[in-house]
Coordinates of N, CA, C and O in Angstrom, one line a residue:
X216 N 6.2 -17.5 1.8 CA 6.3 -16.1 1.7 C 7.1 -15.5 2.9 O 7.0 -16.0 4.0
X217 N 7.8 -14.2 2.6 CA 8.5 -13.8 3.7 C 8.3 -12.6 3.8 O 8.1 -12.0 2.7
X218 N 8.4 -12.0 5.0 CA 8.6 -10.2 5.1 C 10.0 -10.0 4.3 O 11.0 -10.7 4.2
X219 N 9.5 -8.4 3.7 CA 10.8 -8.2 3.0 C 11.7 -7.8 3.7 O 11.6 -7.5 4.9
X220 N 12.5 -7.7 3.2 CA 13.9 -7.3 3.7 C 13.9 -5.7 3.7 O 13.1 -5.3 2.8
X221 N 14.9 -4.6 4.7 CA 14.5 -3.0 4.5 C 14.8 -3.1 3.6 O 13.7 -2.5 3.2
X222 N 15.5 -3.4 2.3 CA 15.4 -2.7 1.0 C 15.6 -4.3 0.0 O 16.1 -5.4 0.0
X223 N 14.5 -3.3 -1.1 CA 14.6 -4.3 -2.4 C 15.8 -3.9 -3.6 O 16.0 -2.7 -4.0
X224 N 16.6 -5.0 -3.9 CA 17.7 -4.8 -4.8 C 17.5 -5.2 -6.1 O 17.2 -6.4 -6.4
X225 N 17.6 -4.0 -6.9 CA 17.3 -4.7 -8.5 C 18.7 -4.5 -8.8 O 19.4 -3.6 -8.4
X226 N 19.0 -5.5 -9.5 CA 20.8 -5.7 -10.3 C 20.6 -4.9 -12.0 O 20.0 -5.5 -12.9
X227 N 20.9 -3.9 -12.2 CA 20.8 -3.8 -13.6 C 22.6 -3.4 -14.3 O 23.6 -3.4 -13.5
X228 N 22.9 -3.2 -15.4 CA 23.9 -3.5 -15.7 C 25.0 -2.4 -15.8 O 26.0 -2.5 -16.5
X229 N 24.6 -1.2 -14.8 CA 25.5 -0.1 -14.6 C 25.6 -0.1 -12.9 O 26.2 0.8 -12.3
X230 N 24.9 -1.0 -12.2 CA 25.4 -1.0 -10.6 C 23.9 -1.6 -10.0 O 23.0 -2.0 -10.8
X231 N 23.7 -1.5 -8.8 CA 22.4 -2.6 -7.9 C 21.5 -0.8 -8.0 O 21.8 0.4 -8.3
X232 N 20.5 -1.4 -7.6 CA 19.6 -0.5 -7.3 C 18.9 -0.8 -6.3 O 18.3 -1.9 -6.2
X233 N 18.6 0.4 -5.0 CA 17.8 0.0 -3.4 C 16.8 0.4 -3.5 O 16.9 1.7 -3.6
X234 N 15.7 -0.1 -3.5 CA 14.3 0.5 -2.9 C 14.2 0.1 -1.3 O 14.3 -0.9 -0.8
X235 N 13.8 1.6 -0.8 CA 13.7 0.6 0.9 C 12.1 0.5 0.7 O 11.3 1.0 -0.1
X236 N 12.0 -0.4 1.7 CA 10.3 -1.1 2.0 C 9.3 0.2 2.3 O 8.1 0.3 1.8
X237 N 10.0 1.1 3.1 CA 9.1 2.0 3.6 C 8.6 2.8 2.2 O 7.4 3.0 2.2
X238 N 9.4 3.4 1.1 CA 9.3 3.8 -0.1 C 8.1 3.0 -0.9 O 7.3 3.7 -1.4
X239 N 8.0 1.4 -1.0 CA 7.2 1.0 -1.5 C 5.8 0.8 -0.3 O 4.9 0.2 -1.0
X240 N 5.6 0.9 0.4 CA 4.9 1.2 1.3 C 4.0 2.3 1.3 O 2.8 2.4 1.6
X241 N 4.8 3.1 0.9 CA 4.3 4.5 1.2 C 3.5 4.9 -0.4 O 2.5 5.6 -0.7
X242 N 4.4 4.0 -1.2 CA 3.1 4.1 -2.8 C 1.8 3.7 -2.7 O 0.9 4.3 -3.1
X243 N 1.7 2.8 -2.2 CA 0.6 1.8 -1.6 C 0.0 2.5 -1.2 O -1.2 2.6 -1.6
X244 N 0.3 3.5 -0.2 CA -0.5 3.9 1.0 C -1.4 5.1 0.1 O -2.6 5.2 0.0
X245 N -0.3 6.0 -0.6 CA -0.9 7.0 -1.2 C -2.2 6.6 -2.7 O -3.1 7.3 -3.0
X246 N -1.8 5.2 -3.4 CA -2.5 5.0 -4.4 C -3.7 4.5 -3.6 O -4.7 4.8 -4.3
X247 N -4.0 4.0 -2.6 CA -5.2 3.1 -2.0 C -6.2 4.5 -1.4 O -7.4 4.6 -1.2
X248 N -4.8 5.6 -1.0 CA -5.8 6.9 -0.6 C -6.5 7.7 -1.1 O -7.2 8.3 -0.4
X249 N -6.3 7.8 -3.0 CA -6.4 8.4 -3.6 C -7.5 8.0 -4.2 O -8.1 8.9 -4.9
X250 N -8.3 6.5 -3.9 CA -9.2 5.5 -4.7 C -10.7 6.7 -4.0 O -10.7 7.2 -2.9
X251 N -11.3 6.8 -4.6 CA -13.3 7.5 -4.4 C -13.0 6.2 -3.5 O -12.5 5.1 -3.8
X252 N -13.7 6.7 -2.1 CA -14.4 6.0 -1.3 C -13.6 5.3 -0.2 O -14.0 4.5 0.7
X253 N -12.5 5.9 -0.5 CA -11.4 5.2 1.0 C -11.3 6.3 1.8 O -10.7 7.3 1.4
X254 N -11.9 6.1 3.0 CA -12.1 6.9 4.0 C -10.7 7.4 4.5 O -10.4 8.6 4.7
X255 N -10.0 6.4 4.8 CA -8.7 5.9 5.6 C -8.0 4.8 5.6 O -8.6 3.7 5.7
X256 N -6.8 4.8 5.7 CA -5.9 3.8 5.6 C -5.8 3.0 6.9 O -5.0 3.6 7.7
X257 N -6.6 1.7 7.6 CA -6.7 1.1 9.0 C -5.6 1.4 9.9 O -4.5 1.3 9.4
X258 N -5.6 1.7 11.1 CA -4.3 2.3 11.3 C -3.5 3.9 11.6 O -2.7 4.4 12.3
X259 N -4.5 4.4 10.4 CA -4.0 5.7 10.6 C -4.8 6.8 10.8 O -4.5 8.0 10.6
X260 N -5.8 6.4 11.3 CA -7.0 7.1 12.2 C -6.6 7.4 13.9 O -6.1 6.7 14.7
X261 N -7.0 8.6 14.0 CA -6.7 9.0 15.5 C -5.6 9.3 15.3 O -5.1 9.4 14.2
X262 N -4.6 9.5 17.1 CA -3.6 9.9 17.2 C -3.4 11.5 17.0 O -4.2 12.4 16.6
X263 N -2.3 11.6 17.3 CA -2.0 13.5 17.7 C -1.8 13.8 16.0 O -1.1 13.1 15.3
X264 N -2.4 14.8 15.5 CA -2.5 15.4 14.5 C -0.9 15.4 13.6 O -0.8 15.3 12.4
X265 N 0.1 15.5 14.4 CA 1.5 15.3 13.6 C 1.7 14.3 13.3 O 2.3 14.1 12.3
X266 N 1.0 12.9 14.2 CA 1.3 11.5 13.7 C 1.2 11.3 12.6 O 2.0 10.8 11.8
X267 N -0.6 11.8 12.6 CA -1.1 11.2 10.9 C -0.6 11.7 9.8 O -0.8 11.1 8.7
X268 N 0.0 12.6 9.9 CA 0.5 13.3 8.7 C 2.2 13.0 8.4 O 2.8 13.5 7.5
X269 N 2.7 12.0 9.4 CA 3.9 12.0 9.9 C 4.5 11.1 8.7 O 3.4 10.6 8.2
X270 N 5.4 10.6 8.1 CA 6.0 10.1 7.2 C 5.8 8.6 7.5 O 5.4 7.8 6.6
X271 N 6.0 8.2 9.0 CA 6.0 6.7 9.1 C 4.6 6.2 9.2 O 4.4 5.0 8.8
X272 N 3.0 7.2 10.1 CA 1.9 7.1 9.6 C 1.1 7.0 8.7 O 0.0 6.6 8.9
X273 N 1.7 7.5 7.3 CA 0.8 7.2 6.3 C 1.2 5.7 5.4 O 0.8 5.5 4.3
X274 N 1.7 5.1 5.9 CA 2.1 3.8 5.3 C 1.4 2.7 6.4 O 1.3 1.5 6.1
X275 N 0.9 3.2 7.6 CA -0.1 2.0 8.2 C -1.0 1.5 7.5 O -1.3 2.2 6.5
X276 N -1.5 0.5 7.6 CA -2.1 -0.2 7.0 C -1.9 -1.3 5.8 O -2.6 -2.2 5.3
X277 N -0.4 -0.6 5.4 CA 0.1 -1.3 4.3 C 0.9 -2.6 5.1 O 1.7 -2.4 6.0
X278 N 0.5 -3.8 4.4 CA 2.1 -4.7 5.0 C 2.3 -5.2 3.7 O 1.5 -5.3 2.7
X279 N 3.5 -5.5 3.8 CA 4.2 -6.1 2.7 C 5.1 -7.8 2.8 O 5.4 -8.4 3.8
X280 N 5.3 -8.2 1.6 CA 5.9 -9.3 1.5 C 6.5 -9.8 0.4 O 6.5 -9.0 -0.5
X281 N 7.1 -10.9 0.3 CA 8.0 -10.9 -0.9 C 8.0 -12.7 -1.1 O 8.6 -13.5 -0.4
X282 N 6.9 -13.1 -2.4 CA 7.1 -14.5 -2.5 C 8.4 -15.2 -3.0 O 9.5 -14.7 -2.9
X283 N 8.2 -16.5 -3.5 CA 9.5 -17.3 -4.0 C 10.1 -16.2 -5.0 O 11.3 -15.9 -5.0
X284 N 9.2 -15.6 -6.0 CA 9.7 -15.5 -7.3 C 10.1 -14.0 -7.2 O 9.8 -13.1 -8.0
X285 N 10.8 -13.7 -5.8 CA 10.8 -12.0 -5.6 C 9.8 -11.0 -5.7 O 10.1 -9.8 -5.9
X286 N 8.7 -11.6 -5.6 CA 7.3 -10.5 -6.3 C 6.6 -10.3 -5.7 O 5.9 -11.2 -5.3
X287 N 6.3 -8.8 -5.2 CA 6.1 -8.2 -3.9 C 3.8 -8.1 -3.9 O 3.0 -7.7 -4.7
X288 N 3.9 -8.5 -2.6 CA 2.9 -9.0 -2.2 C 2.1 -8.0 -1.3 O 2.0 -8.3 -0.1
X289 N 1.4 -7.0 -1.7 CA 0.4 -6.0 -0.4 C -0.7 -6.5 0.4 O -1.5 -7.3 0.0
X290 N -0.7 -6.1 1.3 CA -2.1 -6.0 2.1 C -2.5 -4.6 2.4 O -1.8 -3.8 2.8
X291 N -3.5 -4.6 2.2 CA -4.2 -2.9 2.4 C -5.1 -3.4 3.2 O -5.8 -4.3 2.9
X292 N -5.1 -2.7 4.8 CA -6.4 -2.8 5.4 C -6.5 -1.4 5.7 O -5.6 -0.7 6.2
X293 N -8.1 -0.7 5.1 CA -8.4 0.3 4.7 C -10.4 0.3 5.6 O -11.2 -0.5 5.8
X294 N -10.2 1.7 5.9 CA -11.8 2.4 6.0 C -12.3 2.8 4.9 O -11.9 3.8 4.2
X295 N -13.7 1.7 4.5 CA -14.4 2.9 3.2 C -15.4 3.8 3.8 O -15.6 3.6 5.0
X296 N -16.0 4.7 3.2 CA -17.1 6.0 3.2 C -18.2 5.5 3.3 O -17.9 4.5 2.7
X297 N -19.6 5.3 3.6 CA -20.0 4.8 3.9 C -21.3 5.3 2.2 O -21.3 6.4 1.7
X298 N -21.9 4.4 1.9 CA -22.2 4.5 0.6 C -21.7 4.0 -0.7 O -22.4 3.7 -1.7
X299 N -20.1 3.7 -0.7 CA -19.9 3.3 -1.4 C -20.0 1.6 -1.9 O -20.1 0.9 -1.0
X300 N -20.0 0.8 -3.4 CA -20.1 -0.4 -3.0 C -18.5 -1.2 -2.6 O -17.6 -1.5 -3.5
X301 N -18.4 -1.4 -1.8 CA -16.8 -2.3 -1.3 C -16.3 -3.1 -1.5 O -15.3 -3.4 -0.8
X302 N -17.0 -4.2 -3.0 CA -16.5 -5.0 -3.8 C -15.7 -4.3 -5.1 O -14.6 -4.7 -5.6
X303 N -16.6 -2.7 -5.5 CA -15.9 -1.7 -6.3 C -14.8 -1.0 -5.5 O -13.7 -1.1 -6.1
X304 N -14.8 -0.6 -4.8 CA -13.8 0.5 -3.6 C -12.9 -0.9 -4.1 O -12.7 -1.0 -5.3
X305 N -12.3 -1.8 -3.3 CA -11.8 -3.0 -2.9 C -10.9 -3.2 -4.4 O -9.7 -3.1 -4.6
X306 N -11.9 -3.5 -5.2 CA -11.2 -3.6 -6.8 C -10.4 -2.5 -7.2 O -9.2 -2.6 -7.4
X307 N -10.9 -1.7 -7.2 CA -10.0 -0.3 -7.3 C -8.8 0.1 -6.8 O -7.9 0.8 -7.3
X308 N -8.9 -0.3 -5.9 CA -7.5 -0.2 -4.5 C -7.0 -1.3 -5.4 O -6.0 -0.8 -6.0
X309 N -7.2 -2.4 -5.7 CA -6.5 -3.5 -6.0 C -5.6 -2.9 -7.1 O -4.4 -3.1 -7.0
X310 N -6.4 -2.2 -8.1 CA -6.0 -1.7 -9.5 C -4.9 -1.1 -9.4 O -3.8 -1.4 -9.9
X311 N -5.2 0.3 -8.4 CA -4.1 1.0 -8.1 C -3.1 1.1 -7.1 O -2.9 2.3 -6.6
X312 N -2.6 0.3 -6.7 CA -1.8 -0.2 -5.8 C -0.8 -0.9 -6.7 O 0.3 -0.4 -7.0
X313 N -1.2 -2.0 -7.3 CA -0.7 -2.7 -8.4 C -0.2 -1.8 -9.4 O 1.0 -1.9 -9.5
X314 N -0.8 -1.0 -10.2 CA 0.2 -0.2 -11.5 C 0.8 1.0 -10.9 O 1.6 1.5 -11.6
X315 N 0.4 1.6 -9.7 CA 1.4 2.5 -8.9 C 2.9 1.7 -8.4 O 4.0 2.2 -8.2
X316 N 2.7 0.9 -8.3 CA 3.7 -0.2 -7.5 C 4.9 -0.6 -8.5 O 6.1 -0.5 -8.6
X317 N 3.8 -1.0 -9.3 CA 4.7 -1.7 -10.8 C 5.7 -0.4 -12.0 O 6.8 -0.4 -12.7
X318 N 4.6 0.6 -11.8 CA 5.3 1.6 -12.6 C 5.9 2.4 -11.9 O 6.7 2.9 -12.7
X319 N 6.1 3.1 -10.7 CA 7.0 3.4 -10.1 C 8.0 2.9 -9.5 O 8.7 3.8 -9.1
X320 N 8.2 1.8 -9.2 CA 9.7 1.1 -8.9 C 10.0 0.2 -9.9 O 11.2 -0.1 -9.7
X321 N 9.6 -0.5 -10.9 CA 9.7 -1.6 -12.0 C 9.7 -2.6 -11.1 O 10.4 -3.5 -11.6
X322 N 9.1 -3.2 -9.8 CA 9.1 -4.0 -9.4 C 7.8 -5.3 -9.5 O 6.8 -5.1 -8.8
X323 N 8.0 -6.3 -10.1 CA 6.3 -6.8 -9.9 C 5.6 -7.6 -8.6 O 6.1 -8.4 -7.8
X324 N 4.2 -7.1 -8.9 CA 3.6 -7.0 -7.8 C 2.6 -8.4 -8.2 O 1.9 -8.5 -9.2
X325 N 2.7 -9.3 -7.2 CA 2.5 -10.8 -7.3 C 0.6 -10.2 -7.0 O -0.2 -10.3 -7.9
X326 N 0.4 -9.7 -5.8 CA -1.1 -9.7 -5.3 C -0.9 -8.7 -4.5 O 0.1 -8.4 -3.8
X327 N -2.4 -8.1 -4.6 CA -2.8 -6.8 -3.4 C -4.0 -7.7 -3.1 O -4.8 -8.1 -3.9
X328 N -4.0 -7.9 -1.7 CA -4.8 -8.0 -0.8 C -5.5 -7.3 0.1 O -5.1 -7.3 1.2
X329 N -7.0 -6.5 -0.4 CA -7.7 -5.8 0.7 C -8.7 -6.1 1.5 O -9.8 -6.5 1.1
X330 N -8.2 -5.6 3.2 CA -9.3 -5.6 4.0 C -9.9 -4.5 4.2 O -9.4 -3.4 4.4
X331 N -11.0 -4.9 4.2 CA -12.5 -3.2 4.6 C -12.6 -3.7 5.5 O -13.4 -4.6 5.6
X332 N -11.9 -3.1 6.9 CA -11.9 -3.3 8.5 C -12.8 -2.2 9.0 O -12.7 -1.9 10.2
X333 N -13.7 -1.4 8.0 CA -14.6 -0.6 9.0 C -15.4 0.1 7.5 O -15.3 -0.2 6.3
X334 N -16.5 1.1 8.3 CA -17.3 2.0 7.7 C -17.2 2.9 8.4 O -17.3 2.8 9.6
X335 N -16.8 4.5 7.5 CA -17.2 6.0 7.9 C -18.7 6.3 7.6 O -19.3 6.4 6.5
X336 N -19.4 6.4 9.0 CA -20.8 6.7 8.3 C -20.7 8.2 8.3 O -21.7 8.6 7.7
X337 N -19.8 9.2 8.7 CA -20.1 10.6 8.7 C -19.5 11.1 7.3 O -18.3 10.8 6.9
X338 N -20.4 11.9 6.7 CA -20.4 12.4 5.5 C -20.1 13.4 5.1 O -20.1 13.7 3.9

């Protein structure tokens, strides 16, 4: 498996098409944020208030990769809420990361891989 390259090229039959990495990065970031029970995306906790909100901060936590068969590979390391169960949170992120990924770029997505690197106990 390899890190991807800044941009993914689909060939279709009126010219190439670029996705850059940070673009597919940044779906990830927002579909795993959107899941009940993700506190935060690992990574993007703390720092000066412009960071987190900043374009290149909301894609921490996401890394990416690209196997043999071109088919793009996530890791999410994520904070859940504390209460929730994190085999469900976890599955969920999986779910939507995957058909965010797939249906907005046509690109397929081999595996999402999540870590729950913490608990929010404040409610």
């Amino acid at each position: 498996m390899s890190e991807l390259k800044e941009y993914i090229t689909q060939e279709q039959e009126n010219g190439a098409i670029f996705i850059s990495q940070d673009v597919i990065a940044t779906i990830a970031a927002v579909a795993a944020s959107e899941v009940e029970g993700v506190c935060a995306l690992a990574g993007s906790q703390g720092g000066e208030f412009s960071d987190r909100f900043s374009k290149k901060s909301i894609a921490k936590g996401i890394r990416l990769s690209q196997n043999d068969n071109d088919e793009i590979c996530v890791e999410c390391s994520l904070i859940a809420q504390y209460g929730y169960s994190v085999l469900d949170l976890a599955k969920n992120v999986q779910e939507g990361v995957h058909a965010a990924i797939e249906s907005m770029t046509g690109l397929k997505v081999a595996s999402v891989d999540v870590n729950v690197s913490g608990i929010n106990m404040k409610k």
